[in-house]
Amino acid sequence: MALSAAPAPSATATPAITPISLKAIAPWALFFGILMLVLLYFVGAEQGATSLLSGEDVHEWVHDGRHLLGFPCH
């Protein structure tokens, strides 16, 4: 009894994944990093002595997020 050879892999081309260069990602990473820092400021510190905007409007908009993230506010 002769053993048959394993079937040859099909000749379909598999798409190659091309890496994204750091030069292409850097501007987007910087943009989103700055955006996250601004959001973190407004959620965590926009009240009282460090307030950039007068009034309680920003505090009311981010109030629940502030508690969710563990920032004290009152």
XYZ file of N, CA and C in Angstrom:
222
model
N 0.845 -1.159 0.000
C 0.000 0.000 0.000
C 0.899 1.232 0.000
N 0.767 2.037 -0.998
C 1.608 3.220 -1.130
C 0.910 4.419 -0.503
N 1.702 5.206 0.201
C 1.155 6.432 0.794
C 1.197 7.539 -0.242
N 0.129 8.255 -0.334
C 0.115 9.366 -1.288
C 0.684 10.615 -0.620
N 1.246 11.472 -1.410
C 1.823 12.709 -0.891
C 0.698 13.659 -0.481
N 1.014 14.540 0.437
C 0.028 15.526 0.881
C -0.330 16.437 -0.279
N -1.559 16.872 -0.321
C -1.947 17.738 -1.443
C -1.151 19.044 -1.403
N -0.782 19.510 -2.576
C -0.008 20.749 -2.678
C -0.913 21.932 -2.343
N -0.356 22.939 -1.706
C -1.180 24.109 -1.400
C -1.643 24.779 -2.687
N -2.803 25.374 -2.605
C -3.348 26.003 -3.810
C -2.503 27.214 -4.192
N -2.621 27.612 -5.402
C -1.797 28.696 -5.918
C -2.460 30.065 -5.744
N -3.422 30.181 -4.840
C -4.054 31.486 -4.640
C -3.098 32.394 -3.893
N -3.076 33.612 -4.298
C -2.169 34.583 -3.683
C -2.798 35.116 -2.395
N -2.022 35.129 -1.347
C -2.504 35.711 -0.093
C -2.052 37.162 -0.046
N -2.950 38.053 0.325
C -2.566 39.469 0.354
C -1.533 39.725 1.445
N -0.549 40.496 1.098
C 0.494 40.844 2.063
C 0.058 42.070 2.848
N 0.312 42.077 4.125
C -0.010 43.207 4.984
C 1.170 44.159 4.952
N 0.912 45.355 4.486
C 1.993 46.328 4.423
C 2.027 47.124 5.724
N 3.170 47.251 6.313
C 3.259 47.997 7.574
C 3.073 49.496 7.337
N 2.500 50.152 8.333
C 2.328 51.604 8.273
C 3.535 52.226 8.947
N 4.117 53.192 8.287
C 5.334 53.785 8.827
C 5.018 54.690 10.015
N 6.006 54.864 10.859
C 5.863 55.738 12.011
C 5.643 57.175 11.573
N 6.211 57.547 10.456
C 6.048 58.903 9.924
C 4.586 59.175 9.555
N 3.857 58.137 9.141
C 2.448 58.302 8.792
C 1.556 58.312 10.033
N 1.960 57.615 11.075
C 1.141 57.515 12.285
C 1.384 58.673 13.242
N 2.569 59.235 13.263
C 2.953 60.247 14.251
C 2.010 61.450 14.313
N 1.605 62.067 13.199
C 0.698 63.221 13.321
C -0.641 62.859 13.957
N -1.171 61.678 13.610
C -2.447 61.268 14.183
C -2.299 60.944 15.659
N -1.197 60.310 16.029
C -0.958 60.002 17.441
C -0.816 61.281 18.255
N -0.133 62.267 17.717
C 0.014 63.552 18.396
C -1.334 64.247 18.535
N -2.124 64.263 17.465
C -3.443 64.884 17.506
C -4.332 64.248 18.570
N -4.428 62.916 18.571
C -5.287 62.242 19.533
C -4.728 62.338 20.947
N -3.422 62.384 21.103
C -2.830 62.569 22.425
C -3.181 63.926 23.009
N -3.081 64.975 22.192
C -3.445 66.319 22.658
C -4.942 66.388 22.944
N -5.756 65.781 22.094
C -7.198 65.758 22.314
C -7.540 65.069 23.636
N -6.890 63.966 23.926
C -7.145 63.260 25.188
C -6.712 64.091 26.394
N -5.598 64.808 26.280
C -5.163 65.667 27.389
C -6.139 66.813 27.627
N -6.670 67.394 26.558
C -7.661 68.463 26.706
C -8.931 67.918 27.357
N -9.379 66.757 26.905
C -10.571 66.157 27.514
C -10.330 65.801 28.975
N -9.152 65.289 29.281
C -8.821 64.964 30.663
C -8.806 66.221 31.524
N -8.307 67.335 30.982
C -8.333 68.593 31.726
C -9.768 69.011 32.027
N -10.621 68.991 31.007
C -11.993 69.449 31.226
C -12.760 68.544 32.170
N -12.507 67.254 32.133
C -13.200 66.354 33.044
C -12.607 66.437 34.441
N -11.298 66.542 34.551
C -10.667 66.444 35.856
C -10.350 67.725 36.562
N -10.148 68.831 35.841
C -9.639 70.022 36.525
C -10.367 71.306 36.194
N -11.341 71.298 35.333
C -12.001 72.542 34.931
C -13.024 72.961 35.990
N -12.526 73.524 37.040
C -13.371 74.103 38.085
C -12.481 74.857 39.055
N -13.037 75.803 39.722
C -12.308 76.501 40.773
C -11.160 77.353 40.269
N -10.004 77.259 40.947
C -8.859 78.126 40.668
C -8.238 77.858 39.305
N -8.353 76.652 38.772
C -7.735 76.337 37.486
C -8.696 76.497 36.316
N -9.838 77.110 36.544
C -10.866 77.214 35.520
C -10.445 78.163 34.396
N -10.574 77.714 33.167
C -10.328 78.552 32.005
C -11.602 79.259 31.555
N -12.739 78.665 31.842
C -14.024 79.221 31.450
C -14.813 79.569 32.711
N -15.463 80.707 32.689
C -16.235 81.111 33.864
C -17.578 80.389 33.880
N -18.143 80.274 35.052
C -19.446 79.637 35.192
C -19.331 78.154 35.485
N -20.473 77.525 35.593
C -20.553 76.101 35.931
C -20.966 75.228 34.752
N -21.001 75.796 33.556
C -21.499 75.032 32.412
C -20.650 73.809 32.108
N -19.345 73.971 32.051
C -18.461 72.835 31.751
C -18.556 71.795 32.853
N -18.612 72.249 34.090
C -18.735 71.330 35.230
C -20.000 70.487 35.104
N -21.096 71.099 34.719
C -22.345 70.350 34.589
C -22.311 69.370 33.424
N -21.639 69.728 32.332
C -21.564 68.845 31.175
C -20.730 67.602 31.463
N -19.694 67.727 32.273
C -18.799 66.585 32.520
C -18.970 65.999 33.910
N -20.013 66.381 34.606
C -20.198 65.982 35.997
C -20.228 64.470 36.183
N -21.033 63.765 35.404
C -21.135 62.311 35.560
C -19.841 61.608 35.166
N -19.193 62.088 34.114
C -17.910 61.514 33.720
C -16.853 61.719 34.789
N -16.928 62.854 35.453
C -15.991 63.153 36.536
C -16.123 62.124 37.662
N -17.341 61.842 38.050
C -17.571 60.838 39.104
C -17.189 59.447 38.613
N -17.493 59.137 37.368
C -17.178 57.822 36.821
C -15.678 57.558 36.836
N -14.874 58.599 36.563
C -13.430 58.451 36.543
C -12.778 58.650 37.913
N -13.576 58.952 38.931
C -13.044 59.056 40.280
C -12.523 60.420 40.666
N -12.857 61.464 39.908
C -12.427 62.815 40.268
C -13.427 63.408 41.260
N -12.957 63.975 42.352
C -13.886 64.635 43.267
C -14.337 65.980 42.676
N -15.560 66.363 42.931
C -15.992 67.656 42.418
C -16.852 68.432 43.412
N -17.292 67.809 44.494
C -18.040 68.561 45.504
C -18.049 67.822 46.800
